[in-house]
Amino acid sequence: MEMEQNTREKTGSTRMCDWVKALPCKIKVKALGIAKKTKKVGKDDPRRIIHSLKVGFALTLVSLFYYVRPLYNVFGESSMWAIFTVVVVFEFSVGATLSKSINRGFATMLAGALGVGVQELASLLGDKGKPIVLGFFVFLLAATSAFARFFPHIKARYDYGVLVFILTFSLVSISGYRAEKIIELALQRLSTILLGGAMCIVISIFVCPVWAGQDLHNLVASNLEKIANFLEGFGGEYFEVSGDEDSGTVPKKDKSFLQAYKSVLNTKTYEESLANFAWWEPCHGSFQFRHPWKQYLKIGALTRKCAYQMDTLSANINSNVQTPPEFKRKIQNSCMKMSSESSKALKTLAMAIKTVTNPSSSSIHIENSKVAIDELKTAMDDALRERFDLLKIVPAITMASILMDIIKSIEEISESIHELSHQACFKDVEKNVSPDKLPQLLHRGIVKPVSDSNGGGDGGDHVIIQVHEKSLDSPENGNPRASKTSSRDDVL
Amino acid sequence: MEMEQNTREKTGSTRMCDWVKALPCKIKVKALGIAKKTKKVGKDDPRRIIHSLKVGFALTLVSLFYYVRPLYNVFGESSMWAIFTVVVVFEFSVGATLSKSINRGFATMLAGALGVGVQELASLLGDKGKPIVLGFFVFLLAATSAFARFFPHIKARYDYGVLVFILTFSLVSISGYRAEKIIELALQRLSTILLGGAMCIVISIFVCPVWAGQDLHNLVASNLEKIANFLEGFGGEYFEVSGDEDSGTVPKKDKSFLQAYKSVLNTKTYEESLANFAWWEPCHGSFQFRHPWKQYLKIGALTRKCAYQMDTLSANINSNVQTPPEFKRKIQNSCMKMSSESSKALKTLAMAIKTVTNPSSSSIHIENSKVAIDELKTAMDDALRERFDLLKIVPAITMASILMDIIKSIEEISESIHELSHQACFKDVEKNVSPDKLPQLLHRGIVKPVSDSNGGGDGGDHVIIQVHEKSLDSPENGNPRASKTSSRDDVL
């Protein structure tokens, strides 16, 4: 019995010993894991590191309200509100910071004035009536504000304002019940809040700014590129053709392009929040104040629709084992052309967004993919004569049919990007292309006169001018609108 | 010249007059619009009204800290922090309120202790060194916290805690630079914050609670019902059969079922936030603390995959005009059966989730839809002999093929719901069904012994016991686990 207990104690102490011995190793592994994650978070978007430094800088700056005697003498304990404002209001993007600062500023003013008013009203009713009146108003406004936050429009744009409103109103009206110098106090708080907010705005705009509008613009373009990459690789993957540079397919081993579209599927919420923040931003870069941000959401929705079709399509990649090779050979050329031309159309559209230029050069690829659809139809007509086993060619037919639907969706995307280019006055690409470059471009696919098309809505009202793609990339197209827009008044 | 000016002035004043006259009308229209919206927001989820009243009540209650002399004498100006806490922490669901309260409580304690420590350390360095040391620590911790908020895991669960941490640390360490009675002040603040937080938690749990977990549970089930409704109506819509009650299709005029799946496409963010809030909630109703909420996200992802396929499929509804009627007739029966049986399977699965019961009765419908797939294949084989124009039947073949893919996805959904039922110990449905009810059920479709199936993974390891569907609906199955789980310890 005793021995058993001894053994138990020994085992216990041995375990304890082992645990203590293993501890440094465990801590090391954990620390390495955190270091790895930290590196990844910073590498994914280096602006995050700069943002963190900006927050640290702003907070240290605002603490001067406490350290510097003359400032402290003016603002006193209210300096706390400046710190508070900086911590809560400083966000990653300029738009988010502006949204919170402006919401906070206006809500504080409105609620402060209302609080003082209610306080005065309650004073008329004597010491017994006062808490009842104040309590009634606090209940009424708190319940109304809480309910207002359920309205989608308010939730999206003024949520923080409503929160600050009810907070300030409660603080002013209730604490006013005790404090005598209420107006002086309210003004002190307001001024520190405005100072803190102004500091955040200035730092976030002038020190390495992160514009939500620019991010939305880039996100929409990069999502288009992702679905373009899927299409670019899809043909080669489906027909098991090893990629070569001419056909634009990527080498077979790297199949990440087949998964990239997946990150497009769930971008709605992120796009909407970026658009909401962008709404607050003054003009910057190529974007004027009141840039048509809503149009980006439309393009985003159409891009997602395309990604949904790809999700359905990707189920077909692996189900083509039983398709008769002769049938595959029949449709291979047209299908590969469909996927590569539609991919090129998307890439041209993405490039047009990135360079803020007119996207008309995408139409040629859309026309080419339509020609490929016609070729596919002819090939299928031929196939009928050879009496393939219908069941065995079902997956291939489905693939081709979804590919046709995708091209229809891409036409819609192209239309909405043309609409954006019209609304946001995208600049035209230089029309005097040197003639020696033209042939290179024209042999890329069958060029069909636009007037022959039955219209994606984007080809009917202008003549296509083929432009060498490099000119879109060139630095002289970088940001010519910046000087034009910077002369406009900032509304803020 | 003068006349012209007169006319202008008159026109101006007339316009002004008109505007003033039209004002009451405009205000009326605006007010009516707001009233309508308010009614809609309240009607969509009446719990919103109750939540607003709860917020009003909590805030009025917390203002007693100011009104009641004995309480004010204890807490003084720190009562402000209780108001602050209630306004910021009180959220719609119990999980969100708990998450914010606990984050706020712990972050305040940790940051307060750290702030006092740094303050003491800085004091050792004399009046000149103090602001430098304090400034250094504020910068360091602010930058680190701002960066930590970019980690996805921290963002999802501790974002508010990090914010409160840096806020409290700055306030305590910087204001400590002036205030002498720092520890007393810190304790006062902490106690009011804890009191405010506790009040929010108590009110949100005991007055008409809104559980994020229950909401996630219902959301997943209702999303399954939405895609089931699409499938239920799809067959009738595609083959233009007017609905009758036996076949389970809905009358043709109401086509909202064809759009309902669209709201499923973008639920990822909402589901994830509900799962994050649910993680904080104690056991309630049928859910234990540490209910497998992650499994709901898996089911949600598979449901969305199904919705993506439906989005691709719905493009096919209107493109079947050119399909030869004879071909349509050939595949009609099997396709309608595929869509109606898969719809029934989804509805049974949704019902199993709703009633927290074992979902085994869905397998029969999945088996039936597999039989329908076989019938479809036979019908297509037949069709080959009649030499239809391949091009004309492409849309119909695509439709059928996507429908087959959807059934595959539903099998995956069924598997993951079985997994959930296993993880969360869903209760078994009563197995002693009265024999006179069985024939009614069995004639619904071809019943295939499960042992013959090549398995969706969910049919192989148990014998199907057919249960009358009404028993799933009956009140005695409402919530029998509530009594079982309520005896478990609440972790919070």
PDB file of C-alpha atoms in Angstrom, chain B residues 165-405:
ATOM      1  CA  PHE B 165      -6.399  46.980 -23.370  1.00  0.00           C
ATOM      2  CA  ILE B 166      -4.551  49.767 -25.145  1.00  0.00           C
ATOM      3  CA  LEU B 167      -7.188  52.311 -24.107  1.00  0.00           C
ATOM      4  CA  THR B 168      -6.968  51.421 -20.428  1.00  0.00           C
ATOM      5  CA  PHE B 169      -3.205  51.124 -20.453  1.00  0.00           C
ATOM      6  CA  SER B 170      -2.834  54.600 -21.955  1.00  0.00           C
ATOM      7  CA  LEU B 171      -5.368  56.123 -19.578  1.00  0.00           C
ATOM      8  CA  VAL B 172      -3.896  54.530 -16.457  1.00  0.00           C
ATOM      9  CA  SER B 173      -0.224  55.028 -17.283  1.00  0.00           C
ATOM     10  CA  ILE B 174      -0.542  58.569 -18.666  1.00  0.00           C
ATOM     11  CA  SER B 175      -3.169  59.953 -16.309  1.00  0.00           C
ATOM     12  CA  GLY B 176      -1.238  58.300 -13.490  1.00  0.00           C
ATOM     13  CA  TYR B 177       1.423  60.812 -14.376  1.00  0.00           C
ATOM     14  CA  ARG B 178      -0.806  63.421 -12.743  1.00  0.00           C
ATOM     15  CA  ALA B 179      -3.236  61.617 -10.445  1.00  0.00           C
ATOM     16  CA  GLU B 180      -1.826  60.632  -7.095  1.00  0.00           C
ATOM     17  CA  LYS B 181      -4.395  58.172  -5.850  1.00  0.00           C
ATOM     18  CA  ILE B 182      -3.900  55.986  -8.895  1.00  0.00           C
ATOM     19  CA  ILE B 183      -4.630  52.569  -7.366  1.00  0.00           C
ATOM     20  CA  GLU B 184      -7.799  53.716  -5.682  1.00  0.00           C
ATOM     21  CA  LEU B 185      -8.965  55.275  -8.955  1.00  0.00           C
ATOM     22  CA  ALA B 186      -8.110  52.154 -10.946  1.00  0.00           C
ATOM     23  CA  LEU B 187     -10.040  49.947  -8.534  1.00  0.00           C
ATOM     24  CA  GLN B 188     -13.045  52.272  -8.619  1.00  0.00           C
ATOM     25  CA  ARG B 189     -13.081  52.228 -12.400  1.00  0.00           C
ATOM     26  CA  LEU B 190     -12.621  48.490 -12.571  1.00  0.00           C
ATOM     27  CA  SER B 191     -15.465  47.833 -10.151  1.00  0.00           C
ATOM     28  CA  THR B 192     -17.892  50.088 -12.054  1.00  0.00           C
ATOM     29  CA  ILE B 193     -16.901  48.467 -15.338  1.00  0.00           C
ATOM     30  CA  LEU B 194     -17.432  44.997 -13.867  1.00  0.00           C
ATOM     31  CA  LEU B 195     -20.770  46.087 -12.386  1.00  0.00           C
ATOM     32  CA  GLY B 196     -21.923  47.552 -15.700  1.00  0.00           C
ATOM     33  CA  GLY B 197     -20.782  44.451 -17.578  1.00  0.00           C
ATOM     34  CA  ALA B 198     -22.449  42.107 -15.100  1.00  0.00           C
ATOM     35  CA  MET B 199     -25.699  44.028 -15.414  1.00  0.00           C
ATOM     36  CA  CYS B 200     -25.608  43.719 -19.209  1.00  0.00           C
ATOM     37  CA  ILE B 201     -24.912  39.982 -18.979  1.00  0.00           C
ATOM     38  CA  VAL B 202     -27.738  39.391 -16.493  1.00  0.00           C
ATOM     39  CA  ILE B 203     -30.279  41.389 -18.485  1.00  0.00           C
ATOM     40  CA  SER B 204     -29.258  39.867 -21.804  1.00  0.00           C
ATOM     41  CA  ILE B 205     -29.441  36.291 -20.444  1.00  0.00           C
ATOM     42  CA  PHE B 206     -32.567  36.535 -18.310  1.00  0.00           C
ATOM     43  CA  VAL B 207     -34.792  39.026 -20.146  1.00  0.00           C
ATOM     44  CA  CYS B 208     -35.949  37.501 -23.465  1.00  0.00           C
ATOM     45  CA  PRO B 209     -32.473  36.227 -24.427  1.00  0.00           C
ATOM     46  CA  VAL B 210     -31.352  36.159 -28.054  1.00  0.00           C
ATOM     47  CA  TRP B 211     -28.887  33.270 -28.414  1.00  0.00           C
ATOM     48  CA  ALA B 212     -26.395  33.530 -31.287  1.00  0.00           C
ATOM     49  CA  GLY B 213     -26.081  29.728 -31.192  1.00  0.00           C
ATOM     50  CA  GLN B 214     -29.809  29.234 -31.659  1.00  0.00           C
ATOM     51  CA  ASP B 215     -29.750  31.795 -34.472  1.00  0.00           C
ATOM     52  CA  LEU B 216     -26.902  29.964 -36.231  1.00  0.00           C
ATOM     53  CA  HIS B 217     -28.742  26.656 -35.788  1.00  0.00           C
ATOM     54  CA  ASN B 218     -31.924  28.152 -37.287  1.00  0.00           C
ATOM     55  CA  LEU B 219     -30.046  29.945 -40.053  1.00  0.00           C
ATOM     56  CA  VAL B 220     -28.370  26.746 -41.258  1.00  0.00           C
ATOM     57  CA  ALA B 221     -31.709  24.900 -41.211  1.00  0.00           C
ATOM     58  CA  SER B 222     -33.578  27.696 -42.999  1.00  0.00           C
ATOM     59  CA  ASN B 223     -30.858  27.950 -45.657  1.00  0.00           C
ATOM     60  CA  LEU B 224     -31.315  24.237 -46.327  1.00  0.00           C
ATOM     61  CA  GLU B 225     -35.054  24.866 -46.651  1.00  0.00           C
ATOM     62  CA  LYS B 226     -34.461  27.680 -49.111  1.00  0.00           C
ATOM     63  CA  ILE B 227     -32.417  25.530 -51.468  1.00  0.00           C
ATOM     64  CA  ALA B 228     -34.971  22.733 -50.948  1.00  0.00           C
ATOM     65  CA  ASN B 229     -37.741  25.096 -52.067  1.00  0.00           C
ATOM     66  CA  PHE B 230     -35.794  25.900 -55.215  1.00  0.00           C
ATOM     67  CA  LEU B 231     -35.495  22.212 -56.071  1.00  0.00           C
ATOM     68  CA  GLU B 232     -39.124  21.562 -55.160  1.00  0.00           C
ATOM     69  CA  GLY B 233     -40.314  24.151 -57.639  1.00  0.00           C
ATOM     70  CA  PHE B 234     -37.580  23.739 -60.247  1.00  0.00           C
ATOM     71  CA  GLY B 235     -38.896  20.594 -61.938  1.00  0.00           C
ATOM     72  CA  GLY B 236     -42.391  22.020 -62.411  1.00  0.00           C
ATOM     73  CA  GLU B 237     -41.003  25.331 -63.640  1.00  0.00           C
ATOM     74  CA  TYR B 238     -38.596  23.759 -66.135  1.00  0.00           C
ATOM     75  CA  PHE B 239     -41.067  21.300 -67.596  1.00  0.00           C
ATOM     76  CA  GLU B 240     -43.912  23.821 -67.342  1.00  0.00           C
ATOM     77  CA  VAL B 241     -46.093  21.518 -65.282  1.00  0.00           C
ATOM     78  CA  SER B 242     -48.721  23.326 -63.213  1.00  0.00           C
ATOM     79  CA  GLY B 243     -48.241  22.407 -59.589  1.00  0.00           C
ATOM     80  CA  ASP B 244     -50.481  20.134 -57.629  1.00  0.00           C
ATOM     81  CA  GLU B 245     -50.225  19.183 -53.998  1.00  0.00           C
ATOM     82  CA  ASP B 246     -49.311  15.560 -54.588  1.00  0.00           C
ATOM     83  CA  SER B 247     -46.186  16.218 -56.556  1.00  0.00           C
ATOM     84  CA  GLY B 248     -45.140  18.778 -54.000  1.00  0.00           C
ATOM     85  CA  THR B 249     -44.664  21.576 -56.525  1.00  0.00           C
ATOM     86  CA  VAL B 250     -45.963  25.028 -55.729  1.00  0.00           C
ATOM     87  CA  PRO B 251     -48.439  26.947 -57.898  1.00  0.00           C
ATOM     88  CA  LYS B 252     -46.783  28.504 -60.911  1.00  0.00           C
ATOM     89  CA  LYS B 253     -47.609  32.148 -60.270  1.00  0.00           C
ATOM     90  CA  ASP B 254     -45.523  32.587 -57.138  1.00  0.00           C
ATOM     91  CA  LYS B 255     -41.955  32.318 -58.372  1.00  0.00           C
ATOM     92  CA  SER B 256     -40.179  33.655 -55.306  1.00  0.00           C
ATOM     93  CA  PHE B 257     -38.881  30.123 -54.597  1.00  0.00           C
ATOM     94  CA  LEU B 258     -36.655  30.485 -57.668  1.00  0.00           C
ATOM     95  CA  GLN B 259     -34.892  33.467 -56.060  1.00  0.00           C
ATOM     96  CA  ALA B 260     -34.776  32.337 -52.425  1.00  0.00           C
ATOM     97  CA  TYR B 261     -31.473  30.491 -52.856  1.00  0.00           C
ATOM     98  CA  LYS B 262     -29.817  33.837 -53.679  1.00  0.00           C
ATOM     99  CA  SER B 263     -29.875  34.914 -50.052  1.00  0.00           C
ATOM    100  CA  VAL B 264     -27.848  31.772 -49.259  1.00  0.00           C
ATOM    101  CA  LEU B 265     -24.963  32.795 -51.545  1.00  0.00           C
ATOM    102  CA  ASN B 266     -23.498  35.428 -49.237  1.00  0.00           C
ATOM    103  CA  THR B 267     -24.090  34.129 -45.711  1.00  0.00           C
ATOM    104  CA  LYS B 268     -20.494  33.183 -44.918  1.00  0.00           C
ATOM    105  CA  THR B 269     -19.563  36.294 -42.926  1.00  0.00           C
ATOM    106  CA  TYR B 270     -22.821  36.259 -40.963  1.00  0.00           C
ATOM    107  CA  GLU B 271     -22.492  32.553 -40.152  1.00  0.00           C
ATOM    108  CA  GLU B 272     -18.908  33.029 -38.997  1.00  0.00           C
ATOM    109  CA  SER B 273     -19.773  35.914 -36.703  1.00  0.00           C
ATOM    110  CA  LEU B 274     -22.688  33.942 -35.211  1.00  0.00           C
ATOM    111  CA  ALA B 275     -20.362  30.960 -34.635  1.00  0.00           C
ATOM    112  CA  ASN B 276     -17.843  33.242 -32.936  1.00  0.00           C
ATOM    113  CA  PHE B 277     -20.501  34.670 -30.634  1.00  0.00           C
ATOM    114  CA  ALA B 278     -21.992  31.225 -29.970  1.00  0.00           C
ATOM    115  CA  TRP B 279     -18.557  30.089 -28.767  1.00  0.00           C
ATOM    116  CA  TRP B 280     -18.975  32.403 -25.759  1.00  0.00           C
ATOM    117  CA  GLU B 281     -22.445  31.256 -24.809  1.00  0.00           C
ATOM    118  CA  PRO B 282     -23.242  28.921 -21.890  1.00  0.00           C
ATOM    119  CA  CYS B 283     -25.518  25.939 -22.472  1.00  0.00           C
ATOM    120  CA  HIS B 284     -29.035  26.883 -23.488  1.00  0.00           C
ATOM    121  CA  GLY B 285     -31.959  24.935 -24.925  1.00  0.00           C
ATOM    122  CA  SER B 286     -30.589  21.974 -26.842  1.00  0.00           C
ATOM    123  CA  PHE B 287     -27.055  23.329 -26.932  1.00  0.00           C
ATOM    124  CA  GLN B 288     -24.337  22.491 -24.500  1.00  0.00           C
ATOM    125  CA  PHE B 289     -21.387  24.734 -23.820  1.00  0.00           C
ATOM    126  CA  ARG B 290     -18.834  23.791 -26.536  1.00  0.00           C
ATOM    127  CA  HIS B 291     -21.515  22.647 -28.952  1.00  0.00           C
ATOM    128  CA  PRO B 292     -19.781  21.762 -32.266  1.00  0.00           C
ATOM    129  CA  TRP B 293     -20.435  25.189 -33.835  1.00  0.00           C
ATOM    130  CA  LYS B 294     -17.641  24.692 -36.370  1.00  0.00           C
ATOM    131  CA  GLN B 295     -19.588  21.841 -37.930  1.00  0.00           C
ATOM    132  CA  TYR B 296     -22.378  24.323 -38.738  1.00  0.00           C
ATOM    133  CA  LEU B 297     -19.858  26.335 -40.739  1.00  0.00           C
ATOM    134  CA  LYS B 298     -18.981  23.202 -42.725  1.00  0.00           C
ATOM    135  CA  ILE B 299     -22.667  22.550 -43.440  1.00  0.00           C
ATOM    136  CA  GLY B 300     -23.041  26.210 -44.379  1.00  0.00           C
ATOM    137  CA  ALA B 301     -20.139  25.990 -46.843  1.00  0.00           C
ATOM    138  CA  LEU B 302     -21.654  22.897 -48.511  1.00  0.00           C
ATOM    139  CA  THR B 303     -25.060  24.600 -48.652  1.00  0.00           C
ATOM    140  CA  ARG B 304     -23.476  27.557 -50.404  1.00  0.00           C
ATOM    141  CA  LYS B 305     -21.758  25.220 -52.874  1.00  0.00           C
ATOM    142  CA  CYS B 306     -25.207  23.846 -53.677  1.00  0.00           C
ATOM    143  CA  ALA B 307     -26.527  27.405 -54.062  1.00  0.00           C
ATOM    144  CA  TYR B 308     -23.716  28.196 -56.514  1.00  0.00           C
ATOM    145  CA  GLN B 309     -24.803  25.228 -58.617  1.00  0.00           C
ATOM    146  CA  MET B 310     -28.378  26.499 -58.481  1.00  0.00           C
ATOM    147  CA  ASP B 311     -27.231  29.916 -59.652  1.00  0.00           C
ATOM    148  CA  THR B 312     -25.670  28.224 -62.687  1.00  0.00           C
ATOM    149  CA  LEU B 313     -28.761  26.039 -63.110  1.00  0.00           C
ATOM    150  CA  SER B 314     -31.221  28.928 -62.972  1.00  0.00           C
ATOM    151  CA  ALA B 315     -29.663  30.357 -66.150  1.00  0.00           C
ATOM    152  CA  ASN B 316     -31.008  27.206 -67.820  1.00  0.00           C
ATOM    153  CA  ILE B 317     -34.660  27.666 -66.893  1.00  0.00           C
ATOM    154  CA  ASN B 318     -35.310  30.172 -69.631  1.00  0.00           C
ATOM    155  CA  SER B 319     -33.012  28.673 -72.266  1.00  0.00           C
ATOM    156  CA  ASN B 320     -35.069  25.553 -72.867  1.00  0.00           C
ATOM    157  CA  VAL B 321     -37.379  27.031 -75.513  1.00  0.00           C
ATOM    158  CA  GLN B 322     -35.603  25.306 -78.379  1.00  0.00           C
ATOM    159  CA  THR B 323     -35.367  21.882 -76.720  1.00  0.00           C
ATOM    160  CA  PRO B 324     -37.425  19.359 -78.755  1.00  0.00           C
ATOM    161  CA  PRO B 325     -40.586  18.526 -76.734  1.00  0.00           C
ATOM    162  CA  GLU B 326     -40.072  14.790 -77.349  1.00  0.00           C
ATOM    163  CA  PHE B 327     -36.663  14.932 -75.676  1.00  0.00           C
ATOM    164  CA  LYS B 328     -38.085  16.908 -72.785  1.00  0.00           C
ATOM    165  CA  ARG B 329     -40.820  14.312 -72.363  1.00  0.00           C
ATOM    166  CA  LYS B 330     -38.220  11.566 -72.268  1.00  0.00           C
ATOM    167  CA  ILE B 331     -36.268  13.041 -69.388  1.00  0.00           C
ATOM    168  CA  GLN B 332     -39.181  14.774 -67.646  1.00  0.00           C
ATOM    169  CA  ASN B 333     -40.206  12.040 -65.213  1.00  0.00           C
ATOM    170  CA  SER B 334     -36.731  11.226 -63.965  1.00  0.00           C
ATOM    171  CA  CYS B 335     -35.661  14.872 -63.705  1.00  0.00           C
ATOM    172  CA  MET B 336     -38.799  15.857 -61.828  1.00  0.00           C
ATOM    173  CA  LYS B 337     -38.259  12.948 -59.486  1.00  0.00           C
ATOM    174  CA  MET B 338     -34.615  13.927 -59.013  1.00  0.00           C
ATOM    175  CA  SER B 339     -35.529  17.455 -58.076  1.00  0.00           C
ATOM    176  CA  SER B 340     -38.494  16.562 -55.876  1.00  0.00           C
ATOM    177  CA  GLU B 341     -36.717  13.711 -54.042  1.00  0.00           C
ATOM    178  CA  SER B 342     -33.578  15.751 -53.445  1.00  0.00           C
ATOM    179  CA  SER B 343     -35.790  18.568 -52.198  1.00  0.00           C
ATOM    180  CA  LYS B 344     -37.471  16.135 -49.792  1.00  0.00           C
ATOM    181  CA  ALA B 345     -34.060  14.928 -48.601  1.00  0.00           C
ATOM    182  CA  LEU B 346     -33.027  18.520 -47.867  1.00  0.00           C
ATOM    183  CA  LYS B 347     -36.289  19.247 -46.087  1.00  0.00           C
ATOM    184  CA  THR B 348     -35.899  16.158 -43.927  1.00  0.00           C
ATOM    185  CA  LEU B 349     -32.338  17.204 -43.107  1.00  0.00           C
ATOM    186  CA  ALA B 350     -33.494  20.725 -42.252  1.00  0.00           C
ATOM    187  CA  MET B 351     -36.242  19.290 -40.073  1.00  0.00           C
ATOM    188  CA  ALA B 352     -33.749  16.993 -38.337  1.00  0.00           C
ATOM    189  CA  ILE B 353     -31.619  20.023 -37.464  1.00  0.00           C
ATOM    190  CA  LYS B 354     -34.631  22.007 -36.305  1.00  0.00           C
ATOM    191  CA  THR B 355     -35.881  19.228 -34.053  1.00  0.00           C
ATOM    192  CA  VAL B 356     -32.363  18.149 -32.996  1.00  0.00           C
ATOM    193  CA  THR B 357     -33.093  14.573 -34.061  1.00  0.00           C
ATOM    194  CA  ASN B 358     -31.144  11.921 -35.914  1.00  0.00           C
ATOM    195  CA  PRO B 359     -31.335  12.695 -39.659  1.00  0.00           C
ATOM    196  CA  SER B 360     -31.359   9.064 -40.829  1.00  0.00           C
ATOM    197  CA  SER B 361     -34.798   9.355 -42.454  1.00  0.00           C
ATOM    198  CA  SER B 362     -33.290  11.579 -45.165  1.00  0.00           C
ATOM    199  CA  SER B 363     -31.377   8.643 -46.627  1.00  0.00           C
ATOM    200  CA  ILE B 364     -34.479   7.191 -48.256  1.00  0.00           C
ATOM    201  CA  HIS B 365     -34.956  10.330 -50.332  1.00  0.00           C
ATOM    202  CA  ILE B 366     -31.303  10.413 -51.318  1.00  0.00           C
ATOM    203  CA  GLU B 367     -31.594   6.777 -52.392  1.00  0.00           C
ATOM    204  CA  ASN B 368     -34.736   7.639 -54.368  1.00  0.00           C
ATOM    205  CA  SER B 369     -33.002  10.480 -56.146  1.00  0.00           C
ATOM    206  CA  LYS B 370     -30.133   8.131 -57.017  1.00  0.00           C
ATOM    207  CA  VAL B 371     -32.645   5.720 -58.512  1.00  0.00           C
ATOM    208  CA  ALA B 372     -34.020   8.662 -60.496  1.00  0.00           C
ATOM    209  CA  ILE B 373     -30.500   9.360 -61.784  1.00  0.00           C
ATOM    210  CA  ASP B 374     -30.336   5.790 -63.053  1.00  0.00           C
ATOM    211  CA  GLU B 375     -33.728   6.238 -64.726  1.00  0.00           C
ATOM    212  CA  LEU B 376     -32.479   9.436 -66.339  1.00  0.00           C
ATOM    213  CA  LYS B 377     -29.440   7.622 -67.694  1.00  0.00           C
ATOM    214  CA  THR B 378     -31.661   4.939 -69.213  1.00  0.00           C
ATOM    215  CA  ALA B 379     -33.880   7.622 -70.736  1.00  0.00           C
ATOM    216  CA  MET B 380     -30.850   9.324 -72.260  1.00  0.00           C
ATOM    217  CA  ASP B 381     -29.649   6.009 -73.650  1.00  0.00           C
ATOM    218  CA  ASP B 382     -33.038   5.603 -75.325  1.00  0.00           C
ATOM    219  CA  ALA B 383     -32.860   9.127 -76.675  1.00  0.00           C
ATOM    220  CA  LEU B 384     -29.653   8.331 -78.538  1.00  0.00           C
ATOM    221  CA  ARG B 385     -31.531   5.976 -80.859  1.00  0.00           C
ATOM    222  CA  GLU B 386     -33.877   8.752 -81.933  1.00  0.00           C
ATOM    223  CA  ARG B 387     -31.027  10.973 -83.154  1.00  0.00           C
ATOM    224  CA  PHE B 388     -32.002  14.320 -81.675  1.00  0.00           C
ATOM    225  CA  ASP B 389     -30.205  17.420 -82.863  1.00  0.00           C
ATOM    226  CA  LEU B 390     -27.328  17.528 -80.360  1.00  0.00           C
ATOM    227  CA  LEU B 391     -27.129  21.330 -80.369  1.00  0.00           C
ATOM    228  CA  LYS B 392     -30.782  21.697 -79.458  1.00  0.00           C
ATOM    229  CA  ILE B 393     -30.604  19.363 -76.496  1.00  0.00           C
ATOM    230  CA  VAL B 394     -27.420  20.864 -75.011  1.00  0.00           C
ATOM    231  CA  PRO B 395     -29.280  23.114 -72.501  1.00  0.00           C
ATOM    232  CA  ALA B 396     -31.453  20.205 -71.335  1.00  0.00           C
ATOM    233  CA  ILE B 397     -28.435  17.920 -70.941  1.00  0.00           C
ATOM    234  CA  THR B 398     -26.611  20.648 -69.011  1.00  0.00           C
ATOM    235  CA  MET B 399     -29.620  21.075 -66.739  1.00  0.00           C
ATOM    236  CA  ALA B 400     -29.773  17.340 -66.048  1.00  0.00           C
ATOM    237  CA  SER B 401     -26.031  17.130 -65.462  1.00  0.00           C
ATOM    238  CA  ILE B 402     -26.000  20.016 -62.983  1.00  0.00           C
ATOM    239  CA  LEU B 403     -28.982  18.445 -61.238  1.00  0.00           C
ATOM    240  CA  MET B 404     -26.906  15.271 -60.838  1.00  0.00           C
ATOM    241  CA  ASP B 405     -24.041  17.344 -59.382  1.00  0.00           C
TER     242      ASP B 405
END
